[in-house]
XYZ file of N, CA, C and O in Angstrom:
800
model
N -66.497 56.054 -19.928
C -67.820 55.731 -19.783
C -69.083 56.541 -19.909
O -68.696 56.920 -18.804
N -70.163 56.349 -20.538
C -71.131 57.340 -19.630
C -71.667 56.956 -18.335
O -70.964 55.810 -17.926
N -71.616 57.606 -17.811
C -72.273 57.943 -16.457
C -73.691 58.103 -15.855
O -74.890 57.846 -16.893
N -73.761 57.109 -15.280
C -75.424 56.669 -14.616
C -76.051 57.674 -14.156
O -75.464 58.453 -13.416
N -77.260 57.526 -14.682
C -78.176 59.027 -14.027
C -78.830 58.809 -13.059
O -80.101 57.532 -13.300
N -79.132 58.914 -11.777
C -80.035 58.613 -10.997
C -80.678 59.528 -10.238
O -79.462 60.319 -9.981
N -81.161 59.652 -9.646
C -81.841 61.023 -8.683
C -81.587 62.126 -9.722
O -81.345 63.082 -8.888
N -82.133 62.194 -10.759
C -82.060 63.579 -11.124
C -80.601 64.069 -11.790
O -80.362 64.800 -12.383
N -79.310 63.301 -11.649
C -77.929 64.142 -11.915
C -77.605 62.738 -11.938
O -77.507 61.672 -12.248
N -75.913 63.225 -13.115
C -75.322 62.332 -13.040
C -74.057 61.638 -12.162
O -74.490 63.164 -11.534
N -73.663 60.678 -12.026
C -72.131 60.067 -11.389
C -71.775 59.347 -11.800
O -71.572 58.871 -13.355
N -70.081 59.862 -11.499
C -68.925 58.820 -11.584
C -68.611 58.218 -11.604
O -67.758 57.251 -11.316
N -69.947 56.987 -11.591
C -70.159 55.459 -12.538
C -70.135 54.762 -13.436
O -72.044 55.521 -13.292
N -70.250 54.395 -13.968
C -70.947 53.582 -15.550
C -72.046 52.730 -14.696
O -71.609 52.216 -14.324
N -73.112 52.566 -15.661
C -74.362 51.544 -14.749
C -73.583 50.426 -15.204
O -74.111 49.166 -15.488
N -72.400 50.267 -16.571
C -71.552 48.888 -16.260
C -70.438 48.511 -15.146
O -70.002 47.538 -15.461
N -70.486 48.989 -14.535
C -69.686 49.670 -13.095
C -69.942 49.020 -11.811
O -69.421 48.837 -10.825
N -71.398 48.353 -11.690
C -71.966 47.263 -11.182
C -71.997 46.412 -10.597
O -72.275 45.814 -9.780
N -71.167 45.563 -11.783
C -71.027 44.466 -10.951
C -70.503 43.877 -10.436
O -70.365 42.755 -9.529
N -69.018 44.135 -9.933
C -68.304 43.698 -8.792
C -68.831 43.718 -7.722
O -68.998 43.443 -6.391
N -69.244 45.606 -7.494
C -70.147 45.472 -6.301
C -71.759 45.009 -5.234
O -71.700 44.692 -4.410
N -71.686 44.640 -6.947
C -73.410 43.826 -6.729
C -73.247 42.417 -5.950
O -73.661 41.657 -5.269
N -72.127 42.053 -6.360
C -71.927 40.248 -6.921
C -71.292 40.267 -4.983
O -71.157 39.396 -4.108
N -70.646 41.651 -4.899
C -69.688 41.800 -3.765
C -70.753 41.374 -2.379
O -70.944 40.781 -1.242
N -71.839 42.833 -2.670
C -73.080 42.500 -1.866
C -74.128 41.185 -1.624
O -74.115 40.619 -0.536
N -73.831 40.364 -2.685
C -74.842 39.403 -3.037
C -74.316 38.592 -1.681
O -74.580 37.332 -1.566
N -72.932 38.479 -2.060
C -71.770 37.465 -0.718
C -72.304 37.699 0.622
O -72.616 36.404 1.357
N -71.862 38.751 0.874
C -72.252 39.475 2.203
C -73.669 39.411 2.439
O -74.330 38.103 3.782
N -74.719 39.598 1.770
C -76.172 39.285 1.789
C -76.271 37.550 2.504
O -77.654 36.940 2.933
N -75.873 36.548 1.417
C -76.326 35.616 1.439
C -75.584 35.285 2.880
O -75.956 34.639 2.780
N -74.631 35.609 3.459
C -73.597 34.726 4.701
C -74.711 35.299 5.482
O -75.066 34.540 6.510
N -75.421 37.015 5.017
C -76.145 36.923 6.405
C -77.887 36.229 6.215
O -78.457 35.403 7.294
N -78.085 35.920 5.393
C -79.300 35.129 5.560
C -79.090 33.273 5.536
O -79.793 33.380 6.328
N -77.751 33.374 5.774
C -77.622 31.856 5.973
C -77.818 31.484 7.679
O -78.325 31.188 8.073
N -77.155 32.890 8.205
C -76.831 32.492 9.538
C -78.163 32.357 10.148
O -77.935 32.462 11.012
N -78.445 34.228 9.718
C -80.128 34.466 10.247
C -81.056 32.728 10.347
O -82.061 32.727 10.714
N -80.776 31.950 8.969
C -82.335 31.208 8.892
C -81.497 29.975 9.692
O -82.800 29.468 10.243
N -79.692 29.775 9.636
C -79.746 28.928 10.412
C -80.743 29.170 11.934
O -81.163 28.406 12.622
N -79.805 30.566 12.396
C -80.622 30.618 14.050
C -81.981 31.071 13.964
O -82.378 29.991 15.187
N -82.927 31.374 12.512
C -84.321 31.016 13.181
C -84.338 29.707 13.502
O -86.304 29.525 14.172
N -84.182 28.796 13.121
C -84.638 27.390 12.571
C -84.502 26.508 13.840
O -85.319 25.625 13.861
N -83.020 26.942 14.043
C -82.687 25.871 15.518
C -83.221 26.610 16.850
O -83.295 25.283 17.804
N -82.459 27.750 16.705
C -83.175 28.459 18.255
C -84.315 27.905 18.929
O -84.931 28.397 18.055
N -84.605 27.817 19.635
C -85.819 27.705 20.346
C -86.360 29.273 21.095
O -85.932 29.787 21.710
N -87.292 30.093 20.184
C -87.696 30.990 20.949
C -89.346 30.993 21.058
O -90.151 31.608 21.172
N -89.641 29.860 22.023
C -90.812 29.681 22.774
C -90.837 30.690 23.813
O -91.985 30.461 24.365
N -89.852 31.246 24.713
C -90.047 31.832 25.668
C -91.345 33.149 25.657
O -91.320 33.735 24.843
N -91.919 33.696 26.777
C -93.246 34.043 26.847
C -92.221 35.632 26.472
O -93.164 36.397 27.151
N -91.723 35.719 26.646
C -90.762 37.808 27.294
C -91.119 37.957 26.012
O -90.711 37.470 25.256
N -91.333 39.742 26.527
C -91.770 39.928 25.402
C -90.162 40.440 24.723
O -90.179 40.287 23.033
N -88.925 40.686 24.891
C -87.463 40.886 24.684
C -87.506 39.642 23.812
O -86.898 40.091 22.687
N -87.899 38.116 24.075
C -87.429 37.528 22.986
C -88.388 37.161 21.911
O -88.013 36.865 20.505
N -89.800 37.762 22.149
C -90.671 37.578 20.738
C -90.196 38.767 19.554
O -90.097 38.418 18.960
N -89.545 39.821 20.325
C -89.158 40.862 19.788
C -88.164 40.656 19.111
O -87.567 41.097 18.022
N -86.880 39.789 19.933
C -85.807 39.243 19.123
C -86.095 38.519 17.927
O -85.414 38.625 16.984
N -87.318 37.828 17.793
C -87.328 36.918 16.766
C -88.036 37.792 15.926
O -88.001 36.933 14.371
N -88.643 38.612 15.901
C -89.251 39.685 14.956
C -88.216 39.994 14.091
O -88.926 39.953 12.911
N -87.191 40.258 14.995
C -86.090 41.230 14.295
C -85.298 40.548 13.202
O -85.291 40.694 12.202
N -85.309 39.141 13.912
C -84.541 38.216 12.659
C -85.547 37.810 11.407
O -85.149 38.144 10.628
N -86.624 37.463 11.663
C -87.520 37.305 10.772
C -87.703 38.100 9.625
O -87.201 37.979 8.492
N -87.900 39.493 10.316
C -87.778 41.129 9.755
C -86.524 41.184 8.605
O -86.613 41.093 7.373
N -85.506 40.719 9.378
C -84.056 40.937 8.944
C -83.608 39.770 7.508
O -83.476 40.222 6.673
N -84.195 38.693 7.921
C -84.424 37.430 6.704
C -85.233 38.155 5.622
O -84.720 37.832 4.344
N -87.133 38.757 5.625
C -87.050 39.349 4.107
C -86.189 40.144 3.873
O -86.436 39.930 2.654
N -85.679 41.108 4.434
C -84.991 42.351 4.095
C -84.019 41.634 2.995
O -83.691 42.284 1.854
N -82.963 41.035 3.697
C -81.691 40.329 3.447
C -82.505 39.946 1.832
O -81.533 39.956 0.930
N -83.650 39.028 1.914
C -83.769 38.029 1.138
C -84.263 38.944 -0.282
O -84.047 39.070 -1.319
N -84.707 40.299 -0.261
C -85.189 40.996 -0.893
C -83.460 42.399 -1.738
O -84.013 42.494 -2.839
N -83.165 42.201 -0.908
C -81.423 42.533 -1.341
C -80.913 42.063 -2.284
O -80.506 42.155 -3.061
N -81.340 40.469 -2.121
C -80.648 40.167 -2.763
C -80.987 39.554 -4.280
O -80.376 39.392 -5.186
N -82.063 40.064 -4.510
C -82.566 39.753 -5.590
C -82.427 40.859 -6.309
O -82.781 40.606 -7.318
N -83.071 41.976 -5.796
C -82.357 43.024 -6.463
C -81.162 43.428 -6.770
O -81.054 43.875 -7.567
N -80.527 42.551 -5.820
C -78.591 42.599 -6.476
C -77.996 42.151 -7.551
O -77.098 42.462 -8.487
N -78.608 40.703 -7.671
C -79.063 39.774 -8.383
C -79.397 40.715 -10.025
O -78.389 40.487 -10.950
N -80.856 40.879 -9.922
C -81.081 41.964 -10.768
C -80.386 42.634 -11.670
O -80.252 43.244 -12.888
N -79.748 43.954 -10.624
C -78.630 44.910 -10.349
C -77.473 44.516 -11.591
O -77.003 44.530 -12.374
N -76.859 43.760 -11.027
C -75.923 42.765 -11.336
C -75.834 42.081 -12.379
O -75.393 42.218 -13.929
N -76.813 41.364 -13.157
C -76.610 40.829 -14.356
C -77.647 42.067 -15.929
O -76.931 41.812 -16.481
N -77.869 42.405 -15.166
C -78.159 44.290 -15.901
C -77.200 44.852 -16.213
O -77.071 45.488 -17.673
N -76.807 44.879 -15.372
C -75.198 45.445 -15.207
C -74.429 45.014 -16.351
O -73.274 45.790 -17.542
N -74.214 43.440 -16.514
C -73.388 42.896 -17.699
C -73.688 43.129 -19.368
O -73.499 42.519 -19.994
N -75.094 43.794 -19.106
C -76.044 43.595 -20.699
C -74.742 44.902 -21.696
O -74.688 46.233 -20.425
N -75.034 45.055 -22.993
C -75.123 45.773 -24.041
C -73.035 45.957 -23.607
O -72.608 45.052 -23.351
N -72.493 47.019 -23.950
C -71.582 47.232 -23.685
C -70.881 49.006 -22.907
O -71.696 48.655 -22.808
N -69.963 49.115 -23.382
C -69.429 50.521 -22.753
C -69.991 51.832 -22.768
O -70.809 51.958 -22.087
N -70.371 51.776 -24.677
C -71.191 53.042 -24.922
C -71.989 52.811 -25.107
O -72.945 53.854 -25.203
N -73.050 51.066 -24.958
C -74.057 50.795 -25.343
C -74.999 51.162 -24.345
O -75.125 50.231 -23.651
N -75.901 51.951 -24.029
C -76.069 51.803 -22.520
C -78.012 51.373 -22.724
O -78.433 50.783 -21.464
N -78.374 51.379 -24.239
C -79.835 50.838 -23.856
C -79.987 49.493 -23.018
O -80.785 49.527 -22.732
N -79.649 48.159 -23.289
C -79.512 47.306 -22.639
C -79.549 47.433 -21.338
O -80.466 46.754 -20.643
N -79.375 48.548 -20.617
C -79.338 48.529 -19.343
C -80.137 50.078 -18.569
O -79.754 50.028 -17.890
N -81.096 49.752 -19.582
C -81.904 51.342 -19.529
C -82.753 51.132 -18.055
O -83.006 52.070 -17.285
N -83.255 49.796 -17.803
C -84.505 49.295 -16.548
C -83.190 49.554 -15.182
O -83.528 49.981 -13.892
N -81.671 49.512 -15.444
C -81.029 49.513 -13.783
C -81.575 51.442 -13.234
O -80.728 50.799 -12.011
N -81.836 52.117 -13.541
C -82.504 53.432 -12.910
C -82.968 52.896 -12.012
O -82.802 53.132 -10.550
N -84.059 52.066 -11.975
C -85.345 51.805 -11.912
C -85.138 50.987 -10.392
O -85.535 50.525 -9.409
N -84.049 49.912 -11.015
C -83.116 48.801 -9.997
C -83.047 49.497 -9.067
O -83.067 49.270 -7.652
N -82.043 50.517 -9.032
C -81.425 51.307 -8.300
C -82.163 52.093 -6.545
O -82.291 52.108 -6.330
N -83.407 52.487 -7.611
C -84.603 53.054 -6.674
C -85.103 52.285 -6.292
O -85.382 52.431 -4.457
N -85.098 50.777 -6.836
C -85.562 49.981 -5.914
C -84.940 49.520 -4.726
O -85.609 49.310 -2.869
N -83.393 49.483 -4.920
C -82.521 49.456 -3.803
C -82.554 50.385 -3.098
O -82.104 49.773 -1.900
N -83.177 51.471 -3.404
C -82.531 52.767 -1.986
C -83.837 52.417 -1.426
O -83.824 52.352 0.064
N -85.296 52.217 -1.479
C -85.896 51.970 -0.789
C -85.891 50.727 0.099
O -86.293 50.918 1.496
N -85.622 49.924 -0.161
C -84.994 48.922 0.181
C -84.239 48.999 1.574
O -84.262 48.602 2.368
N -83.286 49.658 1.011
C -82.287 50.360 1.466
C -82.930 51.351 2.895
O -81.863 51.251 4.143
N -83.820 52.260 2.744
C -84.159 52.803 3.872
C -85.178 51.670 4.532
O -84.725 51.927 5.815
N -85.269 50.999 4.044
C -86.629 50.187 4.777
C -85.328 49.642 5.897
O -85.462 49.108 7.126
N -84.075 48.645 5.252
C -82.942 48.343 6.151
C -82.616 48.952 7.115
O -82.167 48.482 8.269
N -82.591 50.635 7.137
C -81.767 51.004 7.564
C -82.878 50.965 8.824
O -82.367 51.337 9.775
N -84.090 51.393 8.409
C -85.112 51.287 9.935
C -84.742 50.550 10.588
O -85.246 50.725 11.710
N -85.136 49.004 9.931
C -85.292 47.935 10.822
C -83.630 47.688 11.630
O -83.873 47.081 12.783
N -82.354 48.114 11.240
C -81.387 48.656 11.902
C -81.490 49.356 12.829
O -80.431 48.552 14.335
N -81.998 50.827 13.090
C -82.495 51.430 13.782
C -82.734 50.645 14.922
O -82.764 50.472 16.031
N -84.576 50.126 14.290
C -85.277 48.981 15.513
C -84.107 48.091 16.459
O -84.342 48.186 17.477
N -83.279 47.568 15.678
C -82.621 46.572 16.055
C -81.477 47.434 17.254
O -80.910 46.415 18.676
N -80.717 48.398 17.120
C -79.869 48.996 18.077
C -80.591 49.776 18.658
O -80.096 49.497 20.437
N -82.058 50.104 18.647
C -82.547 50.789 20.063
C -82.922 48.965 20.784
O -82.716 49.076 22.335
N -83.459 47.730 20.004
C -83.503 46.763 21.204
C -82.526 46.302 21.978
O -82.930 46.096 23.164
N -81.636 45.982 21.141
C -79.975 45.886 22.073
C -79.724 47.215 23.056
O -79.215 46.138 24.166
N -79.713 47.835 23.048
C -79.501 49.083 23.788
C -81.062 48.515 25.307
O -79.816 48.631 25.885
N -81.566 48.075 24.616
C -82.600 47.886 26.168
C -82.369 46.709 26.830
O -82.402 46.011 28.153
N -82.617 45.383 25.650
C -82.471 44.082 26.018
C -81.319 43.140 26.174
O -81.416 42.426 26.364
N -79.871 43.385 25.330
C -78.769 42.117 24.715
C -78.628 41.954 26.111
O -78.075 40.823 25.746
N -78.303 42.440 27.247
C -77.734 41.934 28.635
C -78.491 40.999 28.810
O -78.357 39.913 30.134
N -79.949 41.282 28.808
C -81.273 40.617 29.404
C -81.764 39.015 29.123
O -82.381 38.183 29.942
N -81.581 39.358 28.037
C -82.629 38.744 26.849
C -82.200 37.205 26.206
O -80.898 37.417 26.533
N -82.906 36.269 26.179
C -82.097 35.068 25.853
C -83.265 34.296 24.591
O -83.923 35.494 24.158
N -82.491 33.623 23.832
C -81.188 33.183 23.692
C -79.799 34.500 23.284
O -79.939 34.904 22.947
N -79.329 32.675 23.867
C -77.684 33.979 23.840
C -77.042 33.955 22.049
O -76.696 34.773 21.278
N -77.382 32.722 21.741
C -76.693 33.034 20.392
C -77.397 33.626 18.571
O -76.973 33.792 18.265
N -79.167 33.783 19.539
C -79.774 34.393 18.546
C -79.317 35.795 18.920
O -79.394 36.718 17.791
N -78.828 36.198 20.115
C -79.238 37.736 19.875
C -77.676 38.342 19.284
O -76.948 39.014 18.924
N -76.588 37.432 19.926
C -74.772 37.277 19.332
C -74.980 37.907 18.153
O -74.571 38.073 17.066
N -75.953 36.745 16.974
C -75.930 36.518 15.371
C -76.309 37.572 15.000
O -75.627 38.235 13.822
N -77.583 38.491 15.723
C -77.957 39.242 15.040
C -76.887 41.007 15.369
O -77.119 41.604 14.147
N -76.457 40.542 16.880
C -75.441 42.007 16.749
C -74.989 41.594 15.424
O -73.894 42.808 15.527
N -74.244 40.262 15.540
C -73.179 40.532 14.114
C -73.779 41.463 13.162
O -72.901 41.929 12.301
N -74.832 40.468 12.703
C -75.399 41.345 11.393
C -75.623 43.152 11.783
O -75.381 43.854 10.762
N -76.234 42.975 12.316
C -75.775 44.735 12.693
C -75.221 45.229 12.741
O -75.197 46.819 11.960
N -74.376 44.684 13.478
C -72.588 45.717 13.381
C -72.204 45.896 11.311
O -71.266 46.385 11.184
N -72.179 44.573 11.263
C -71.849 44.583 9.324
C -72.910 45.569 9.348
O -71.651 45.632 7.906
N -73.824 45.136 9.226
C -74.888 46.128 8.342
C -74.036 47.656 8.474
O -74.559 48.208 7.394
N -74.236 48.382 9.681
C -73.386 49.424 9.580
C -72.031 50.164 9.333
O -72.060 50.856 8.767
N -71.521 48.890 8.715
C -69.969 49.017 8.572
C -70.333 48.806 7.138
O -69.374 49.892 5.947
N -71.588 48.266 6.238
C -71.603 48.553 5.099
C -72.547 49.644 4.639
O -71.968 49.849 3.102
N -73.254 50.215 5.416
C -73.683 51.417 5.245
C -72.611 52.715 5.551
O -72.386 53.399 4.394
N -71.640 52.339 5.976
C -70.771 52.978 6.209
C -69.501 53.558 4.853
O -69.434 54.696 4.228
N -69.740 51.835 4.750
C -69.063 51.782 2.823
C -69.513 52.223 1.654
O -69.339 53.024 0.870
N -70.411 52.196 2.180
C -71.601 52.582 0.805
C -72.001 54.034 1.059
O -71.698 54.448 -0.314
N -71.815 54.962 1.899
C -71.825 56.422 1.621
C -70.289 56.369 1.192
O -70.327 58.018 0.602
N -69.275 56.171 2.153
C -68.275 56.543 1.399
C -67.851 56.604 -0.364
O -67.365 57.016 -0.963
N -68.686 55.569 -0.929
C -68.292 54.917 -1.991
C -69.464 56.114 -2.810
O -68.834 56.081 -4.075
N -70.353 56.342 -2.521
C -71.556 57.535 -3.038
C -70.981 58.582 -3.261
O -70.944 59.467 -4.536
N -69.654 59.022 -2.018
C -68.876 60.473 -2.035
C -68.396 60.004 -2.764
O -67.783 62.119 -3.981
N -67.642 58.957 -3.331
C -66.307 59.192 -4.190
C -67.129 59.386 -5.555
O -66.205 59.896 -6.381
N -68.275 58.828 -6.068
C -68.585 58.628 -7.164
C -69.942 60.073 -7.360
O -70.552 60.098 -8.308
N -69.516 60.655 -6.011
C -70.285 62.497 -6.931
C -70.082 62.910 -7.631
O -69.112 63.529 -7.405
N -70.495 63.719 -8.179
C -70.274 64.458 -10.038
C -70.901 65.514 -9.427
O -72.255 65.787 -9.192
N -70.136 66.812 -9.175
C -70.785 68.257 -8.790
C -71.467 69.023 -9.528
O -72.117 69.489 -9.549
N -71.149 68.347 -11.358
C -71.640 68.643 -12.085
C -72.558 67.692 -12.835
O -73.147 67.943 -13.923
N -73.153 66.653 -12.186
C -74.326 65.975 -13.170
C -75.234 66.436 -13.075
O -76.013 66.205 -14.157
N -76.467 67.263 -12.117
C -77.538 67.873 -12.640
C -77.573 69.059 -13.813
O -78.145 68.856 -14.234
N -75.892 69.619 -13.365
C -75.626 70.355 -15.296
C -75.935 69.438 -16.162
O -76.422 69.929 -17.068
N -75.517 68.412 -16.138
C -74.968 67.489 -16.896
C -76.792 67.260 -17.884
O -77.106 66.920 -18.796
N -77.133 66.537 -16.646
C -78.847 66.312 -16.959
C -79.319 67.037 -17.751
O -79.794 66.499 -18.766
N -79.588 68.332 -17.688
C -79.988 69.358 -18.002
C -79.314 69.772 -19.187
O -80.132 70.049 -20.707
N -78.447 69.810 -19.320
C -77.757 70.284 -20.915
C -77.831 68.407 -21.814
O -78.890 69.203 -22.874
N -78.011 67.747 -21.315
C -78.586 66.355 -21.841
C -79.725 67.095 -22.547
O -80.305 66.031 -23.504
N -80.560 67.035 -21.542
C -82.333 66.630 -21.560
C -82.000 68.768 -23.199
O -83.166 68.092 -23.923
N -81.172 69.281 -22.362
C -81.692 70.640 -23.733
C -81.146 69.998 -25.305
O -81.251 70.425 -26.609
N -79.769 69.309 -24.842
C -79.139 68.474 -26.434
C -80.631 68.049 -26.877
O -80.778 67.433 -28.492
N -81.123 66.565 -26.457
C -82.019 66.138 -27.173
C -83.559 66.807 -27.456
O -84.166 66.069 -28.602
N -83.865 67.987 -26.819
C -84.891 68.662 -27.352
C -84.508 69.410 -28.719
O -85.643 69.287 -29.076
N -83.352 69.943 -28.511
C -83.138 70.604 -29.672
C -83.151 69.369 -30.839
O -83.643 69.679 -32.568
N -82.406 68.141 -30.694
C -82.616 67.291 -31.962
C -83.428 67.305 -32.479
O -84.286 66.926 -32.958
N -84.559 66.951 -31.318
C -86.157 66.538 -31.605
C -86.780 67.417 -32.510
O -87.287 66.970 -33.435
N -86.595 68.681 -32.315
C -86.978 69.932 -32.598
C -86.559 70.126 -34.053
O -86.771 69.851 -35.043
N -84.457 69.640 -34.722
C -84.793 69.650 -35.748
C -85.002 68.518 -36.624
O -85.355 68.537 -37.758
N -85.458 67.141 -36.105
C -86.071 66.096 -36.940
C -87.336 66.614 -36.876
O -87.783 66.474 -38.228
N -87.841 67.335 -36.299
C -89.334 67.634 -36.453
C -89.161 68.734 -37.392
O -89.798 68.352 -38.697
N -88.305 69.866 -37.553
C -88.258 70.864 -38.916
C -87.708 70.375 -39.911
O -88.650 70.590 -41.166
N -87.359 69.288 -40.015
C -86.595 68.278 -41.227
C -87.709 67.785 -42.137
O -88.046 67.202 -42.906
N -88.627 66.831 -40.988
C -89.840 66.234 -41.057
C -90.839 66.824 -41.922
O -91.582 66.665 -43.475
N -91.102 68.231 -41.270
C -91.740 69.344 -42.190
C -91.783 69.745 -43.532
O -92.761 69.764 -44.208
N -89.974 70.007 -43.266
C -89.634 70.647 -44.465
C -90.004 69.413 -45.550
O -89.996 69.731 -47.154
N -89.822 68.292 -45.242
C -89.717 66.847 -46.344
C -91.113 67.406 -46.908
O -91.619 67.231 -48.074
N -92.019 67.076 -46.027
C -93.710 67.045 -46.467
C -93.998 68.160 -47.103
O -95.073 67.814 -48.055
N -93.886 69.122 -46.744
C -94.244 70.573 -47.701
C -93.569 70.255 -49.435
O -94.246 70.617 -50.280
N -92.280 70.149 -49.127
C -91.620 69.938 -50.480
C -92.526 68.405 -51.024
O -92.218 69.166 -52.635
N -92.766 67.220 -50.933
C -93.386 66.645 -51.515
C -95.083 66.980 -51.743
O -95.401 66.915 -52.659
N -95.427 68.385 -51.253
C -96.620 68.292 -51.582
C -96.878 69.532 -52.256
O -97.366 69.938 -53.691
N -95.198 70.261 -52.876
C -95.133 71.024 -53.744
C -95.056 70.691 -54.634
O -95.669 71.115 -56.049
N -94.381 69.655 -55.097
C -94.233 68.741 -55.834
C -95.042 68.379 -56.794
O -95.457 68.261 -58.028
N -95.690 67.491 -55.831
C -97.547 66.810 -56.664
C -98.767 67.902 -57.027
O -98.821 68.357 -58.032
N -98.484 69.441 -55.977
C -99.278 70.316 -57.219
C -98.538 70.543 -58.314
O -99.399 71.411 -59.157
N -97.556 70.516 -58.515
C -96.627 71.008 -59.702
C -97.112 70.175 -61.174
O -97.473 70.530 -62.268
N -96.882 68.858 -60.457
C -97.555 68.181 -61.626
C -98.922 68.375 -61.934
O -99.541 67.743 -62.685
N -99.645 68.433 -61.018
C -100.845 68.897 -61.498
C -101.280 69.664 -62.411
O -101.873 69.587 -62.943
N -100.290 71.244 -61.844
C -101.045 72.161 -62.960
C -99.893 71.837 -64.173
O -100.659 72.618 -65.135
N -99.181 70.838 -64.415
C -98.340 70.173 -65.659
C -99.935 70.403 -66.362
O -99.886 70.660 -67.284
């Protein structure tokens, strides 16, 4: 099956192979969203301490980021089911969805780093315990998920992918040029036949 083209190169994974990974991500992120939502709704964050306020903001930020992740992953999974193995036109938008997921992933990574910095400074002294334990669990799972994603990208990396994209663009340009020349030739023949008819 044709490999998906993202970031200017072809990868060793088809655009129709993303259904199962996205479903897995949706399940994981949905579990995180439920846990964080319950903590945010039940736990009392009225303490005036700065670490508690930061903990509340971290959890709220995670809820927003994970919500965007779920929306994009549902869209990617849906688009990935369209078309057939060799018919990629219905899945043409998946490239832009992957770009969007990449941007959200960068924001997620930045938020994860902020959470790690907060945990290194305030985890042992800050309260409430249930909120910080939930946040720590989500952060650990997130790091593992990022590691799994990096391994998957390494496994699907195609060393000749960039050359393939250049060759495909060259072939498309040559095909377009041949079609243009063919249309010009047909127009010339038609105009020549009209002149011959008038001369007669």
